[in-house]
Structures are given as structure tokens and as C-alpha cells.
Tab-separated table of C-alpha atoms in Angstrom:
chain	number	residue	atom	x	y	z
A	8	UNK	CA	107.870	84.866	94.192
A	9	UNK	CA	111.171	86.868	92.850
A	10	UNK	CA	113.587	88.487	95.015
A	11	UNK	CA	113.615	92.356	95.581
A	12	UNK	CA	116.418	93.981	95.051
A	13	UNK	CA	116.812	97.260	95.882
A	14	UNK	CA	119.005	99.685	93.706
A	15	UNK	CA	120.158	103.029	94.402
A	16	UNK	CA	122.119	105.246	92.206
A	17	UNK	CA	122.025	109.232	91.278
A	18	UNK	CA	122.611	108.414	87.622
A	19	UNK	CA	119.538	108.078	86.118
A	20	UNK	CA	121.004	105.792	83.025
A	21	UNK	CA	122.921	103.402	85.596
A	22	UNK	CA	119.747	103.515	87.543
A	23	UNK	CA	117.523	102.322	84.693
A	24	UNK	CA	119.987	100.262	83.581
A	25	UNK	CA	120.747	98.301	85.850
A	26	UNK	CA	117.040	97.660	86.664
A	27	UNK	CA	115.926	96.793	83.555
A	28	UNK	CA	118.746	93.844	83.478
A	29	UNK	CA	117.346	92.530	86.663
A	30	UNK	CA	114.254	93.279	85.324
A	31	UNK	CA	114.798	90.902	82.587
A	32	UNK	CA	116.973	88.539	84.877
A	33	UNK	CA	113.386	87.930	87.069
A	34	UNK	CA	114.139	90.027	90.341
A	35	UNK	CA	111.494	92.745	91.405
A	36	UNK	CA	113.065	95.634	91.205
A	37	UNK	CA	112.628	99.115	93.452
A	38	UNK	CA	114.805	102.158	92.688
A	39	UNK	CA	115.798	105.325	94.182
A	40	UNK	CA	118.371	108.166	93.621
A	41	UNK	CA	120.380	108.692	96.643
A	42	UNK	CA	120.008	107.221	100.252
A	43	UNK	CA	117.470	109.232	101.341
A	44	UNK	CA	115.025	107.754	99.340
A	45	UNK	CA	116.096	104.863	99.615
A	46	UNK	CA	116.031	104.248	103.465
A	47	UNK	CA	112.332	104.070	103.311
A	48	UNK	CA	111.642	102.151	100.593
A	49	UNK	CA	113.966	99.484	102.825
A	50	UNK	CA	111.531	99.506	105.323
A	51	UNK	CA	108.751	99.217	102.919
A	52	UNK	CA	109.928	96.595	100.460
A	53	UNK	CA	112.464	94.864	102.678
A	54	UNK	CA	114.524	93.493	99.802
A	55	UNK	CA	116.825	90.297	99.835
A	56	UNK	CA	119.887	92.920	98.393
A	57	UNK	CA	121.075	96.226	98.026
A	58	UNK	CA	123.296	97.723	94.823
A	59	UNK	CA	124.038	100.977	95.784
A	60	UNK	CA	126.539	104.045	94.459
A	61	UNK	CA	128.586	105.887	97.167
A	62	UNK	CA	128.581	109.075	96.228
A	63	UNK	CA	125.447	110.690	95.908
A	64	UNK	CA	123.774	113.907	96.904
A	65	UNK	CA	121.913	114.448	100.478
A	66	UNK	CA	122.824	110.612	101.738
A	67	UNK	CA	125.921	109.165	100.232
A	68	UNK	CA	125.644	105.275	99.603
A	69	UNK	CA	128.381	105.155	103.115
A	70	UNK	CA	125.751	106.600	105.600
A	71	UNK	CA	122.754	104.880	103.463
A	72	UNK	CA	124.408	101.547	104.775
A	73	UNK	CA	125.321	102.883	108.134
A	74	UNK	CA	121.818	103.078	108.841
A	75	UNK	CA	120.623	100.098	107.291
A	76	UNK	CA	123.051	97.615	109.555
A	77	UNK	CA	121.935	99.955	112.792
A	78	UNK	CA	118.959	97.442	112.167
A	79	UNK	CA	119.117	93.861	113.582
A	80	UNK	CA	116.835	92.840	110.885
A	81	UNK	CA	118.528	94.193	108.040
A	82	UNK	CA	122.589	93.157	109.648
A	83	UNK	CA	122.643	90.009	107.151
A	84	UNK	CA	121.273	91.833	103.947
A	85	UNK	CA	124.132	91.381	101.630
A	86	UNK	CA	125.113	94.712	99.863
A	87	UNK	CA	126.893	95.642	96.821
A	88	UNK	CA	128.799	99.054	95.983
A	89	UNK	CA	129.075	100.582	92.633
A	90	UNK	CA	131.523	103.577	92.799
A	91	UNK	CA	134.817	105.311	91.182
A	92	UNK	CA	136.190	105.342	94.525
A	93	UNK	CA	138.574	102.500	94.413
A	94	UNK	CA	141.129	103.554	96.850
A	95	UNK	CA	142.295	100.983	99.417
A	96	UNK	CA	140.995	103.348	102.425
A	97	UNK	CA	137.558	103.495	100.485
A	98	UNK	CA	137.300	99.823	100.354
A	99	UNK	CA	138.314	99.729	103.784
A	100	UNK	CA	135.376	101.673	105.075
A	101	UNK	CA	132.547	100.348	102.893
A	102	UNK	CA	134.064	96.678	104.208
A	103	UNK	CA	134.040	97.793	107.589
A	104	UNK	CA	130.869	99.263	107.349
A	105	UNK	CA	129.284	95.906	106.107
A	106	UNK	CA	129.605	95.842	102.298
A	107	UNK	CA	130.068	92.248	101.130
A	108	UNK	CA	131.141	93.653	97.831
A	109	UNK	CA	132.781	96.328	95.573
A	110	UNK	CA	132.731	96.717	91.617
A	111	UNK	CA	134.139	100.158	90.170
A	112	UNK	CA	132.221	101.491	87.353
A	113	UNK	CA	132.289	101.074	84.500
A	114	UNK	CA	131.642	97.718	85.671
A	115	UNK	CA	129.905	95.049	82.609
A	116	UNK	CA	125.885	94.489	83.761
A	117	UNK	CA	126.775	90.318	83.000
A	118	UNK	CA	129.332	90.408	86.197
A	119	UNK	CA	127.062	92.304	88.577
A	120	UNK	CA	124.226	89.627	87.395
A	121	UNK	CA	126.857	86.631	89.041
A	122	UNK	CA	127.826	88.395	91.860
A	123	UNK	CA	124.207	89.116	93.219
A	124	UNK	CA	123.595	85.555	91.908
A	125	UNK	CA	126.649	84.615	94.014
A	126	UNK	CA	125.013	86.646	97.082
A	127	UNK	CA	121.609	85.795	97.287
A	128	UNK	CA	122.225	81.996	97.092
A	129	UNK	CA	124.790	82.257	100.099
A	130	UNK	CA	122.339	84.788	101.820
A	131	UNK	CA	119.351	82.007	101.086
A	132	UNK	CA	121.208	79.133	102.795
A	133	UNK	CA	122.254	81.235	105.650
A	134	UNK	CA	118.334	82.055	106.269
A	135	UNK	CA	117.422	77.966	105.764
A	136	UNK	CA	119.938	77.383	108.751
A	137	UNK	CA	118.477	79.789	110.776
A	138	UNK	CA	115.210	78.445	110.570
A	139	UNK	CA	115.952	74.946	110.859
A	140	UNK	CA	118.035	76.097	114.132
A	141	UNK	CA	115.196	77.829	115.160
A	142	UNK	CA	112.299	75.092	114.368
A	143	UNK	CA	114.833	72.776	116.719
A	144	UNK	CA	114.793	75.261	119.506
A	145	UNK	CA	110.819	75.568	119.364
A	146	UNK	CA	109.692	71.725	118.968
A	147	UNK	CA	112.320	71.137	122.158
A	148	UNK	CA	115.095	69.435	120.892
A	149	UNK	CA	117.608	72.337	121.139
A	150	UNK	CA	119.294	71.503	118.603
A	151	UNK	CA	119.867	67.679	119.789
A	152	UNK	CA	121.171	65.364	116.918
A	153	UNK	CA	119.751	61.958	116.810
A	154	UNK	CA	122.661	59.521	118.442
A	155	UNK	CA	123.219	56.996	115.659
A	156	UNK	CA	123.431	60.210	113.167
A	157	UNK	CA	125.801	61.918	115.111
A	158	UNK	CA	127.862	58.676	115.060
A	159	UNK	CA	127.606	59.007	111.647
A	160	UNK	CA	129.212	62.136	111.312
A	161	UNK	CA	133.182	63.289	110.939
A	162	UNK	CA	134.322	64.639	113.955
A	163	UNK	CA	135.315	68.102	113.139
A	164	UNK	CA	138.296	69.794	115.149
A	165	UNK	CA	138.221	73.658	115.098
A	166	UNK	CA	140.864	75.210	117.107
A	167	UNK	CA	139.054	78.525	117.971
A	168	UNK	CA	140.295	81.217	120.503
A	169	UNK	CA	137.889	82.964	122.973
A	170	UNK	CA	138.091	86.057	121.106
A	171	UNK	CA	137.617	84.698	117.763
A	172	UNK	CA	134.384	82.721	118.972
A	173	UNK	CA	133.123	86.573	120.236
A	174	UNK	CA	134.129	87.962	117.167
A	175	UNK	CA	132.078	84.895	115.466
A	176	UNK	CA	129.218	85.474	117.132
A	177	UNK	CA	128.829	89.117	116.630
A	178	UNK	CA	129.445	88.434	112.820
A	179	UNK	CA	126.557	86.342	112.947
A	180	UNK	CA	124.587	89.045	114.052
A	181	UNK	CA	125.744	90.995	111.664
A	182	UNK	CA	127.546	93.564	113.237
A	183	UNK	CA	130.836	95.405	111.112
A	184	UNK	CA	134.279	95.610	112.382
A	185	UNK	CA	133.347	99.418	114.072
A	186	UNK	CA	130.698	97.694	115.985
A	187	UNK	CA	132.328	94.696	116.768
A	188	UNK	CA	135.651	96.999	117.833
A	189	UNK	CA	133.299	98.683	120.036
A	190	UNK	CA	131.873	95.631	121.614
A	191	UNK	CA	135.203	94.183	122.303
A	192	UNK	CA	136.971	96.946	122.972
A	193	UNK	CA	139.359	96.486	119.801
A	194	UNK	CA	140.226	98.409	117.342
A	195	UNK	CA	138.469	97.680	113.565
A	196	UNK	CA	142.418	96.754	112.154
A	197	UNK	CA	142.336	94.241	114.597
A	198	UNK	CA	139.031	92.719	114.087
A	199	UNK	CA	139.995	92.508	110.932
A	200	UNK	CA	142.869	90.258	112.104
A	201	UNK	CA	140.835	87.964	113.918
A	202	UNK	CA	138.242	88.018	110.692
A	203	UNK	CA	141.311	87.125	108.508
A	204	UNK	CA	142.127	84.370	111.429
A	205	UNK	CA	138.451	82.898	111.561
A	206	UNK	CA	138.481	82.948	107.110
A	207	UNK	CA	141.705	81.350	107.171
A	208	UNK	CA	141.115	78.370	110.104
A	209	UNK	CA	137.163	77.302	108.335
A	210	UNK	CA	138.854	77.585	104.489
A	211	UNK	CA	136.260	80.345	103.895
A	212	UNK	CA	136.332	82.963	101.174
A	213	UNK	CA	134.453	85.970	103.050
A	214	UNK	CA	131.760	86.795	105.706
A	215	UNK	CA	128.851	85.159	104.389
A	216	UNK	CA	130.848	81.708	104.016
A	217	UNK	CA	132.361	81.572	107.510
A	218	UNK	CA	128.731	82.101	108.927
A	219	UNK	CA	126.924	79.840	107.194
A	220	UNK	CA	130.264	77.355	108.430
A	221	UNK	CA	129.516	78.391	111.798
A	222	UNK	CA	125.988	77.226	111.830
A	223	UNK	CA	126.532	74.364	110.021
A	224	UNK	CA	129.274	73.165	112.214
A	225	UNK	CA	127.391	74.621	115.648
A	226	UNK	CA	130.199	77.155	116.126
A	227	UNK	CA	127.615	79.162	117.353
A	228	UNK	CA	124.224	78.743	118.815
């Protein structure tokens, strides 16, 4: 069954498109014009990714993803941004808001094909380890390695903080830096510290990456 992808845009020529490349590239593709139509089409459709434009009339693409992540089902969906806004500040606040990913238009169709690529595959593998964490939980092993298999595998030292390990875990929920700030009392420039810190002590190149290191490592439970 393809993957849905979800893509949002006021522009009816990017709109089309873009769909009719991922059309062609075998996603299922749903569309809508601004954020407002698009919010309940992500209830409806519940698609693996989201390429949206920031500004648009009646819901920008900012508040369009504000509202998706106030979901605990949709915190992990990965999300790309097509805008002119480039400025460091805008980055900032579509990073902070949970955007794994920025290209400014123009912006060639072939290098928004790899990045979703690029996305989805790191999104899939983060999903596999949740269920197979989850299938251990519920046939009572808790996540128990067999003895002569965990003999069998390289002791891995992670020097973690207390803080970083909460800022982990609320990653892995899929919280931004605002919430996280909020959670932990911090402000979002220094989450973003302790983000940088967590990226830089698992050799991990962003968000999606350092959680599916967590898991795999049982960082977190």
C-alpha cells in the first residue's frame, strides 16, 4: 500500500506540481491550499508526511504545524517546509516548532523526491522499533534480552546528563523545543543546546537519527 503524503500549498501550479511528481514517484497523494484545509484532511487521511508552504492565507503553514504536533499521534510525522522565507529567525521557528526540514523555493522537484525519501525511511524504522518495543512489553519480557545475546553484544558507554536524558525522552514523544522549554522550565535556545549536546555525543545528524539511536540503544524506555 503507498504512503500518503499530504501537501499543502496556496499556489495552485506548485500544488499540482508537486503532486503529480509523487504521483508518478508511487505515493498517494492528498492536497489542500492553506492550513485550514488541510488540518482535516490530517485527521482523515493520516499521512506518513507533510510538504507544506508557510505563508498562506487564513492558516499559515507555522500554525498548520502548531496544531498538528498539539497531537500525540501526529508528534513523530516528519514535515517538510517549502517557503521564500529563508531568514535564520524563520528557520528557527519552523525548527522549533517541529519541522525536520526546510527547502526555499524555487527548490528542483528531484531533491524534494530524496529528502521525503530520506524521511520516510528514517520515520519507518523509528515506527518498527516502537512496535517491536511494544510487542516485548505485551508478551512479558519487558524488553529482556536473551543472556548469551546480550553477551554477544558491544558494550556501549553513553555519558548522558539527567537533563539531556529528559530532554531525550520528550523528543521521543515528539514534543519541539517550546514544549520541551516549557516542560523543563528552559528556555527553547537552551534546549537547543542540550539537542546540539545529545546530536553531538550519539554521532547523529538530526532528530529523527538520535531517536531511533535512543531506542536502539535503550536510552529510553
Amino acid at each position: 500500500m503507498p504512503l500518503t503524503i499530504l501537501v499543502v500549498d496556496d499556489d495552485l501550479g506548485t500544488r499540482l506540481s508537486i503532486s503529480d511528481y509523487l504521483d508518478i514517484s508511487g505515493y498517494s497523494v492528498i492536497a489542500a491550499e492553506n492550513g485550514r484545509e488541510a488540518l482535516p484532511l490530517v485527521e482523515q487521511y493520516q499521512p506518513h508526511l507533510i510538504v507544506t508552504d508557510i505563508g498562506m492565507p487564513e492558516m499559515d503553514g507555522y500554525e498548520l504545524i502548531k496544531r498538528v504536533r498539539a497531537r500525540p499521534v501526529f508528534r513523530l510525522l516528519p514535515v517538510i517546509f517549502l517557503t521564500a522565507h529563508t531568514s535564520t529567525q524563520e528557520r528557527i521557528r519552523g525548527y522549533q516548532l517541529g519541522c525536520d526540514n526546510y527547502l526555499p523555493k524555487p527548490f528542483e522537484l528531484e531533491e524534494l523526491g530524496v529528502v521525503i525519501r530520506a524521511l520516510l525511511e528514517r520515520s519507518q524504522l523509528i515506527e518498527s522499533e516502537w512496535r517491536v518495543r511494544l510487542a516485548e512489553v505485551s508478551d512479558g519480557s519487558d524488553g529482556a534480552l536473551d543472556p548469551v545475546a546480550t553477551q554477544l553484544q558491544p558494550t556501549l558507554e553513553i555519558n548522558l546528563t539527567q537533563r539531556e536524558y529528559q530532554v531525550l525522552e520528550l523528543l521521543a514523544e515528539g514534543l519541539p523545543n517550546i514544549a520541551i522549554g516549557e516542560h523543563l522550565h528552559l528556555s527553547p535556545r537552551t534546549v537547543e543546546k542540550y539537542v546540539s549536546s545529545l546530536l553531538r555525543k550519539t554521532d547523529s545528524n538530526n532528530r529523527t537519527e538520535l531517536i531511533r539511536f535512543a531506542l536502539k540503544n535503550h536510552l529510553i524506555s
